[in-house]
PDB file of C-alpha atoms in Angstrom:
ATOM      1  CA  ALA A   1     -34.450  14.064 -11.631  1.00 73.00           C
ATOM      2  CA  GLN A   2     -32.733  10.985 -13.173  1.00 83.00           C
ATOM      3  CA  SER A   3     -30.549   8.498 -11.710  1.00 90.00           C
ATOM      4  CA  VAL A   4     -28.910   4.983 -12.146  1.00 94.00           C
ATOM      5  CA  THR A   5     -28.561   2.009  -9.900  1.00 95.00           C
ATOM      6  CA  GLN A   6     -26.027  -0.546 -10.686  1.00 96.00           C
ATOM      7  CA  LEU A   7     -26.388  -3.558  -8.387  1.00 93.00           C
ATOM      8  CA  GLY A   8     -23.235  -5.085  -7.501  1.00 92.00           C
ATOM      9  CA  SER A   9     -20.098  -3.155  -7.035  1.00 94.00           C
ATOM     10  CA  HIS A  10     -18.123  -6.375  -7.960  1.00 96.00           C
ATOM     11  CA  VAL A  11     -19.053  -9.322 -10.134  1.00 97.00           C
ATOM     12  CA  SER A  12     -16.692 -12.306 -10.665  1.00 97.00           C
ATOM     13  CA  VAL A  13     -17.408 -14.956 -13.183  1.00 97.00           C
ATOM     14  CA  SER A  14     -15.465 -17.871 -14.613  1.00 97.00           C
ATOM     15  CA  GLU A  15     -14.057 -17.735 -18.015  1.00 97.00           C
ATOM     16  CA  GLY A  16     -16.731 -18.983 -20.412  1.00 97.00           C
ATOM     17  CA  ALA A  17     -19.516 -18.388 -17.957  1.00 98.00           C
ATOM     18  CA  LEU A  18     -22.498 -15.792 -18.593  1.00 98.00           C
ATOM     19  CA  VAL A  19     -21.920 -12.286 -17.576  1.00 98.00           C
ATOM     20  CA  LEU A  20     -24.828 -10.304 -16.165  1.00 98.00           C
ATOM     21  CA  LEU A  21     -24.266  -6.717 -14.974  1.00 98.00           C
ATOM     22  CA  ARG A  22     -27.363  -5.030 -13.641  1.00 98.00           C
ATOM     23  CA  CYS A  23     -28.608  -1.604 -14.280  1.00 97.00           C
ATOM     24  CA  ASN A  24     -31.952  -0.004 -13.184  1.00 96.00           C
ATOM     25  CA  TYR A  25     -32.799   3.851 -14.041  1.00 94.00           C
ATOM     26  CA  SER A  26     -35.023   6.272 -12.900  1.00 91.00           C
ATOM     27  CA  SER A  27     -36.286   8.911 -15.246  1.00 86.00           C
ATOM     28  CA  SER A  28     -39.186  11.185 -15.687  1.00 80.00           C
ATOM     29  CA  VAL A  29     -39.245  11.009 -19.471  1.00 83.00           C
ATOM     30  CA  PRO A  30     -38.082   8.504 -21.879  1.00 83.00           C
ATOM     31  CA  PRO A  31     -34.450   7.951 -21.501  1.00 87.00           C
ATOM     32  CA  TYR A  32     -31.613   7.240 -23.514  1.00 92.00           C
ATOM     33  CA  LEU A  33     -29.419   4.552 -21.951  1.00 94.00           C
ATOM     34  CA  PHE A  34     -25.680   3.784 -22.449  1.00 95.00           C
ATOM     35  CA  TRP A  35     -23.081   1.170 -21.095  1.00 97.00           C
ATOM     36  CA  TYR A  36     -19.507   1.900 -20.959  1.00 96.00           C
ATOM     37  CA  VAL A  37     -16.468  -0.002 -20.129  1.00 96.00           C
ATOM     38  CA  GLN A  38     -13.241   1.518 -18.469  1.00 93.00           C
ATOM     39  CA  TYR A  39      -9.892  -0.646 -18.712  1.00 91.00           C
ATOM     40  CA  PRO A  40      -7.220   0.325 -16.190  1.00 84.00           C
ATOM     41  CA  ASN A  41      -5.706   3.761 -17.155  1.00 78.00           C
ATOM     42  CA  GLN A  42      -7.802   4.147 -20.080  1.00 83.00           C
ATOM     43  CA  GLY A  43     -10.744   6.402 -20.873  1.00 85.00           C
ATOM     44  CA  LEU A  44     -14.388   4.989 -20.726  1.00 92.00           C
ATOM     45  CA  GLN A  45     -15.392   3.374 -24.085  1.00 93.00           C
ATOM     46  CA  LEU A  46     -18.920   2.933 -25.383  1.00 94.00           C
ATOM     47  CA  LEU A  47     -20.069  -0.470 -25.418  1.00 96.00           C
ATOM     48  CA  LEU A  48     -23.595   0.164 -26.599  1.00 95.00           C
ATOM     49  CA  LYS A  49     -26.464   2.520 -26.248  1.00 93.00           C
ATOM     50  CA  TYR A  50     -30.357   2.534 -26.439  1.00 93.00           C
ATOM     51  CA  THR A  51     -32.075   5.580 -28.118  1.00 87.00           C
ATOM     52  CA  SER A  52     -35.616   4.246 -28.500  1.00 79.00           C
ATOM     53  CA  ALA A  53     -35.163   2.145 -31.423  1.00 78.00           C
ATOM     54  CA  ALA A  54     -34.917  -1.820 -30.884  1.00 86.00           C
ATOM     55  CA  THR A  55     -35.274  -2.658 -27.227  1.00 90.00           C
ATOM     56  CA  LEU A  56     -32.420  -5.338 -27.634  1.00 95.00           C
ATOM     57  CA  VAL A  57     -29.170  -3.665 -28.339  1.00 95.00           C
ATOM     58  CA  LYS A  58     -26.055  -5.265 -29.459  1.00 95.00           C
ATOM     59  CA  GLY A  59     -22.557  -3.755 -29.079  1.00 95.00           C
ATOM     60  CA  ILE A  60     -19.052  -4.450 -29.399  1.00 94.00           C
ATOM     61  CA  ASN A  61     -17.105  -7.490 -27.832  1.00 93.00           C
ATOM     62  CA  GLY A  62     -20.321  -9.815 -27.917  1.00 96.00           C
ATOM     63  CA  PHE A  63     -22.331  -7.645 -25.263  1.00 97.00           C
ATOM     64  CA  GLU A  64     -25.735  -6.828 -25.564  1.00 97.00           C
ATOM     65  CA  ALA A  65     -28.511  -5.163 -23.429  1.00 97.00           C
ATOM     66  CA  GLU A  66     -32.200  -5.190 -23.296  1.00 95.00           C
ATOM     67  CA  PHE A  67     -34.284  -2.075 -22.427  1.00 94.00           C
ATOM     68  CA  LYS A  68     -37.371  -3.108 -20.214  1.00 94.00           C
ATOM     69  CA  LYS A  69     -39.469  -0.153 -19.549  1.00 91.00           C
ATOM     70  CA  SER A  70     -41.701  -2.268 -17.129  1.00 92.00           C
ATOM     71  CA  GLU A  71     -38.770  -3.219 -15.174  1.00 94.00           C
ATOM     72  CA  THR A  72     -36.963   0.063 -15.759  1.00 94.00           C
ATOM     73  CA  SER A  73     -33.975  -2.005 -16.390  1.00 96.00           C
ATOM     74  CA  PHE A  74     -31.146  -2.112 -18.866  1.00 97.00           C
ATOM     75  CA  HIS A  75     -28.927  -5.016 -17.772  1.00 97.00           C
ATOM     76  CA  LEU A  76     -25.660  -5.813 -19.862  1.00 98.00           C
ATOM     77  CA  THR A  77     -25.177  -9.338 -20.786  1.00 98.00           C
ATOM     78  CA  LYS A  78     -22.485 -11.594 -22.564  1.00 98.00           C
ATOM     79  CA  PRO A  79     -22.923 -15.180 -23.102  1.00 97.00           C
ATOM     80  CA  SER A  80     -19.392 -16.110 -22.572  1.00 97.00           C
ATOM     81  CA  ALA A  81     -16.681 -14.064 -20.492  1.00 97.00           C
ATOM     82  CA  HIS A  82     -13.268 -13.844 -21.799  1.00 96.00           C
ATOM     83  CA  MET A  83     -10.411 -12.776 -19.462  1.00 96.00           C
ATOM     84  CA  SER A  84     -10.056  -9.630 -21.462  1.00 95.00           C
ATOM     85  CA  ASP A  85     -13.530  -8.580 -20.266  1.00 96.00           C
ATOM     86  CA  ALA A  86     -12.135  -7.875 -16.848  1.00 96.00           C
ATOM     87  CA  ALA A  87     -12.765  -4.047 -16.434  1.00 96.00           C
ATOM     88  CA  GLU A  88     -15.182  -1.640 -14.804  1.00 96.00           C
ATOM     89  CA  TYR A  89     -18.586  -1.246 -16.366  1.00 98.00           C
ATOM     90  CA  PHE A  90     -20.594   1.962 -15.997  1.00 97.00           C
ATOM     91  CA  CYS A  91     -24.335   2.381 -16.960  1.00 97.00           C
ATOM     92  CA  ALA A  92     -25.522   5.730 -17.694  1.00 95.00           C
ATOM     93  CA  VAL A  93     -28.848   7.392 -18.287  1.00 92.00           C
ATOM     94  CA  SER A  94     -29.467  10.526 -20.348  1.00 88.00           C
ATOM     95  CA  SER A  95     -32.453  12.714 -20.862  1.00 79.00           C
ATOM     96  CA  LEU A  96     -33.294  16.407 -20.751  1.00 73.00           C
ATOM     97  CA  ASN A  97     -29.700  17.079 -21.799  1.00 74.00           C
ATOM     98  CA  ASP A  98     -28.448  15.566 -18.636  1.00 80.00           C
ATOM     99  CA  MET A  99     -26.337  12.425 -18.360  1.00 85.00           C
ATOM    100  CA  ARG A 100     -25.855  10.496 -15.074  1.00 90.00           C
ATOM    101  CA  PHE A 101     -23.573   7.656 -14.384  1.00 93.00           C
ATOM    102  CA  GLY A 102     -23.840   4.759 -12.084  1.00 95.00           C
ATOM    103  CA  ALA A 103     -21.198   3.935  -9.674  1.00 95.00           C
ATOM    104  CA  GLY A 104     -19.670   1.252 -11.521  1.00 96.00           C
ATOM    105  CA  THR A 105     -19.309  -2.568 -11.470  1.00 97.00           C
ATOM    106  CA  ARG A 106     -16.032  -4.100 -11.531  1.00 97.00           C
ATOM    107  CA  LEU A 107     -15.955  -7.322 -13.255  1.00 97.00           C
ATOM    108  CA  THR A 108     -13.403 -10.103 -12.479  1.00 97.00           C
ATOM    109  CA  VAL A 109     -12.921 -13.065 -14.806  1.00 97.00           C
ATOM    110  CA  LYS A 110     -11.376 -16.132 -13.285  1.00 96.00           C
ATOM    111  CA  PRO A 111      -9.473 -18.584 -15.451  1.00 94.00           C
TER     112      PRO A 111
ATOM    113  CA  GLY B   1      -4.488  12.353 -32.895  1.00 53.00           C
ATOM    114  CA  ALA B   2      -7.411   9.807 -33.293  1.00 79.00           C
ATOM    115  CA  GLY B   3      -8.822  10.193 -29.665  1.00 92.00           C
ATOM    116  CA  VAL B   4      -9.354  12.645 -26.796  1.00 95.00           C
ATOM    117  CA  SER B   5      -6.140  13.502 -25.123  1.00 96.00           C
ATOM    118  CA  GLN B   6      -5.581  14.865 -21.684  1.00 97.00           C
ATOM    119  CA  THR B   7      -2.344  16.484 -20.080  1.00 97.00           C
ATOM    120  CA  PRO B   8      -0.810  16.124 -17.699  1.00 97.00           C
ATOM    121  CA  SER B   9      -1.864  12.394 -16.870  1.00 95.00           C
ATOM    122  CA  ASN B  10      -1.067  12.916 -13.244  1.00 97.00           C
ATOM    123  CA  LYS B  11      -0.889  16.038 -11.316  1.00 97.00           C
ATOM    124  CA  VAL B  12       0.270  16.492  -7.739  1.00 98.00           C
ATOM    125  CA  THR B  13      -0.166  19.859  -6.014  1.00 97.00           C
ATOM    126  CA  GLU B  14      -0.359  21.404  -2.560  1.00 97.00           C
ATOM    127  CA  LYS B  15      -3.288  22.694  -0.988  1.00 97.00           C
ATOM    128  CA  GLY B  16      -3.872  26.203  -2.024  1.00 97.00           C
ATOM    129  CA  LYS B  17      -2.087  26.019  -5.275  1.00 97.00           C
ATOM    130  CA  TYR B  18      -3.797  26.658  -8.671  1.00 98.00           C
ATOM    131  CA  VAL B  19      -3.874  24.000 -11.420  1.00 98.00           C
ATOM    132  CA  GLU B  20      -4.809  23.843 -15.008  1.00 98.00           C
ATOM    133  CA  LEU B  21      -5.863  20.618 -16.738  1.00 98.00           C
ATOM    134  CA  ARG B  22      -5.886  20.287 -20.609  1.00 98.00           C
ATOM    135  CA  CYS B  23      -8.298  18.615 -22.876  1.00 98.00           C
ATOM    136  CA  ASP B  24      -7.681  18.180 -26.592  1.00 97.00           C
ATOM    137  CA  PRO B  25     -10.802  16.701 -28.116  1.00 97.00           C
ATOM    138  CA  ILE B  26     -11.405  14.697 -31.396  1.00 96.00           C
ATOM    139  CA  SER B  27     -11.223  17.044 -34.411  1.00 94.00           C
ATOM    140  CA  GLY B  28     -14.416  17.981 -35.609  1.00 92.00           C
ATOM    141  CA  HIS B  29     -16.139  17.304 -32.393  1.00 94.00           C
ATOM    142  CA  THR B  30     -18.265  20.533 -31.252  1.00 93.00           C
ATOM    143  CA  ALA B  31     -19.316  19.366 -27.944  1.00 93.00           C
ATOM    144  CA  LEU B  32     -17.036  18.896 -25.000  1.00 95.00           C
ATOM    145  CA  TYR B  33     -17.459  17.802 -21.427  1.00 95.00           C
ATOM    146  CA  TRP B  34     -15.604  17.766 -18.197  1.00 97.00           C
ATOM    147  CA  TYR B  35     -16.557  15.170 -15.590  1.00 96.00           C
ATOM    148  CA  ARG B  36     -14.857  14.339 -12.114  1.00 97.00           C
ATOM    149  CA  GLN B  37     -14.720  10.846 -11.032  1.00 94.00           C
ATOM    150  CA  SER B  38     -13.851  10.029  -7.291  1.00 93.00           C
ATOM    151  CA  LEU B  39     -12.635   6.753  -6.218  1.00 88.00           C
ATOM    152  CA  GLY B  40     -15.339   3.977  -6.380  1.00 85.00           C
ATOM    153  CA  GLN B  41     -17.723   6.350  -8.162  1.00 89.00           C
ATOM    154  CA  GLY B  42     -19.010   6.929 -11.562  1.00 92.00           C
ATOM    155  CA  PRO B  43     -18.160  10.177 -13.614  1.00 94.00           C
ATOM    156  CA  GLU B  44     -19.851  13.221 -12.250  1.00 94.00           C
ATOM    157  CA  PHE B  45     -20.819  15.912 -14.728  1.00 93.00           C
ATOM    158  CA  LEU B  46     -19.002  19.288 -14.307  1.00 95.00           C
ATOM    159  CA  ILE B  47     -19.593  21.434 -17.532  1.00 95.00           C
ATOM    160  CA  TYR B  48     -20.556  21.130 -21.226  1.00 93.00           C
ATOM    161  CA  PHE B  49     -19.372  23.436 -24.006  1.00 93.00           C
ATOM    162  CA  GLN B  50     -20.999  23.574 -27.463  1.00 92.00           C
ATOM    163  CA  GLY B  51     -18.383  25.445 -29.337  1.00 90.00           C
ATOM    164  CA  THR B  52     -16.799  28.175 -27.453  1.00 92.00           C
ATOM    165  CA  GLY B  53     -19.503  28.678 -25.239  1.00 90.00           C
ATOM    166  CA  ALA B  54     -20.246  26.881 -21.804  1.00 88.00           C
ATOM    167  CA  ALA B  55     -23.794  25.632 -22.423  1.00 88.00           C
ATOM    168  CA  ASP B  56     -24.237  24.056 -19.080  1.00 90.00           C
ATOM    169  CA  ASP B  57     -22.113  24.639 -15.953  1.00 92.00           C
ATOM    170  CA  SER B  58     -24.542  23.414 -13.361  1.00 91.00           C
ATOM    171  CA  GLY B  59     -22.011  20.655 -12.237  1.00 93.00           C
ATOM    172  CA  LEU B  60     -19.298  22.958 -11.291  1.00 95.00           C
ATOM    173  CA  PRO B  61     -19.055  22.504  -7.453  1.00 95.00           C
ATOM    174  CA  ASN B  62     -18.193  26.074  -6.560  1.00 94.00           C
ATOM    175  CA  ASP B  63     -16.681  29.306  -8.025  1.00 95.00           C
ATOM    176  CA  ARG B  64     -12.971  27.867  -7.442  1.00 97.00           C
ATOM    177  CA  PHE B  65     -13.472  25.985 -10.666  1.00 97.00           C
ATOM    178  CA  PHE B  66     -13.715  27.367 -13.867  1.00 96.00           C
ATOM    179  CA  ALA B  67     -13.223  26.147 -17.563  1.00 97.00           C
ATOM    180  CA  VAL B  68     -12.561  27.887 -21.019  1.00 96.00           C
ATOM    181  CA  ARG B  69     -12.613  26.863 -24.629  1.00 96.00           C
ATOM    182  CA  PRO B  70     -11.650  29.911 -26.340  1.00 94.00           C
ATOM    183  CA  GLU B  71     -11.240  28.489 -29.941  1.00 92.00           C
ATOM    184  CA  GLY B  72     -14.125  25.998 -29.814  1.00 89.00           C
ATOM    185  CA  SER B  73     -11.382  23.122 -29.657  1.00 94.00           C
ATOM    186  CA  VAL B  74      -8.889  22.699 -26.733  1.00 97.00           C
ATOM    187  CA  SER B  75     -10.397  23.090 -23.238  1.00 97.00           C
ATOM    188  CA  THR B  76      -8.622  24.083 -20.032  1.00 98.00           C
ATOM    189  CA  LEU B  77     -10.172  23.258 -16.548  1.00 98.00           C
ATOM    190  CA  LYS B  78      -8.950  25.650 -13.772  1.00 98.00           C
ATOM    191  CA  ILE B  79      -9.150  25.012 -10.223  1.00 98.00           C
ATOM    192  CA  GLN B  80      -7.979  27.838  -7.800  1.00 97.00           C
ATOM    193  CA  ARG B  81      -6.985  27.297  -4.215  1.00 97.00           C
ATOM    194  CA  THR B  82      -7.078  23.497  -4.360  1.00 97.00           C
ATOM    195  CA  GLU B  83      -8.377  21.536  -1.535  1.00 97.00           C
ATOM    196  CA  ARG B  84      -7.757  17.844  -0.483  1.00 96.00           C
ATOM    197  CA  GLY B  85     -11.333  17.264  -1.581  1.00 95.00           C
ATOM    198  CA  ASP B  86     -10.610  17.991  -5.046  1.00 97.00           C
ATOM    199  CA  SER B  87      -8.343  14.885  -5.491  1.00 97.00           C
ATOM    200  CA  ALA B  88     -10.063  12.909  -8.242  1.00 97.00           C
ATOM    201  CA  VAL B  89      -9.672  11.662 -11.761  1.00 96.00           C
ATOM    202  CA  TYR B  90     -10.668  14.741 -14.049  1.00 97.00           C
ATOM    203  CA  LEU B  91     -12.366  13.211 -17.381  1.00 96.00           C
ATOM    204  CA  CYS B  92     -12.847  14.877 -20.510  1.00 96.00           C
ATOM    205  CA  ALA B  93     -15.131  13.821 -23.382  1.00 95.00           C
ATOM    206  CA  SER B  94     -16.091  15.187 -26.828  1.00 94.00           C
ATOM    207  CA  SER B  95     -18.927  14.462 -29.162  1.00 92.00           C
ATOM    208  CA  LEU B  96     -20.375  15.447 -32.566  1.00 90.00           C
ATOM    209  CA  GLY B  97     -22.578  17.895 -30.887  1.00 81.00           C
ATOM    210  CA  SER B  98     -25.752  16.725 -32.967  1.00 75.00           C
ATOM    211  CA  GLY B  99     -27.770  16.080 -29.718  1.00 76.00           C
ATOM    212  CA  ARG B 100     -26.730  15.998 -26.180  1.00 77.00           C
ATOM    213  CA  SER B 101     -28.942  13.455 -24.871  1.00 79.00           C
ATOM    214  CA  THR B 102     -28.079  10.872 -27.657  1.00 82.00           C
ATOM    215  CA  ASP B 103     -24.717  11.674 -28.728  1.00 85.00           C
ATOM    216  CA  THR B 104     -21.942   8.935 -28.075  1.00 88.00           C
ATOM    217  CA  GLN B 105     -19.154  10.692 -25.850  1.00 91.00           C
ATOM    218  CA  TYR B 106     -15.699   9.681 -26.576  1.00 92.00           C
ATOM    219  CA  PHE B 107     -13.613   9.930 -23.395  1.00 93.00           C
ATOM    220  CA  GLY B 108      -9.837  10.665 -22.732  1.00 94.00           C
ATOM    221  CA  PRO B 109      -7.881   8.907 -20.262  1.00 93.00           C
ATOM    222  CA  GLY B 110      -8.176  11.397 -17.535  1.00 95.00           C
ATOM    223  CA  THR B 111      -5.969  13.578 -15.322  1.00 97.00           C
ATOM    224  CA  ARG B 112      -5.324  12.123 -11.773  1.00 96.00           C
ATOM    225  CA  LEU B 113      -5.042  15.149  -9.469  1.00 98.00           C
ATOM    226  CA  THR B 114      -3.679  14.663  -6.082  1.00 98.00           C
ATOM    227  CA  VAL B 115      -4.010  17.585  -3.570  1.00 97.00           C
ATOM    228  CA  LEU B 116      -1.656  17.027  -0.514  1.00 96.00           C
TER     229      LEU B 116
END
């Protein structure tokens, strides 16, 4: 069985500060990994995905994530937070035709 | 439309009633997924369609839940004898269907179901 753990249900950063949202996964086979963002009253939107090509994946809105097999991690980062980044972020792992989502991390950006 | 649409956006019903939730996927997407998202949780898989057939319904919690996609486009999630524990946001997603593990899923805004 595969699973995802997102460390920290709430993360708060100041505008302009580094954003780091943590995701660790468990999978018995090489996984595919995704980060989705959910704005209030909207559907989930794909930020980026890892599908066994480059381990450093760049996504939309300046986000990127690095797949580290040795650490079973796929942390999401952004060098400088904007107010518009405030949202809920979900990490997901997919393998063997099964996708599992983490519980989500709510990002708050302070002015 | 350009994206996945779901209707209604909100549904309030009484315990024991029957409800139907509708999903309109992106045109041309052969794969369609239903998820349930409870408060403070990530989406939980319910059922996956490839075309008209339910390729995987292992996530349906019990036989009160059923979904159809008769023409390979619009899908309806049906819940019989609703219970208060069914209250959640029901999300629909669609994808091209080229590979379930790698496909990007495009999500609708969800239907918030409240069972009183």
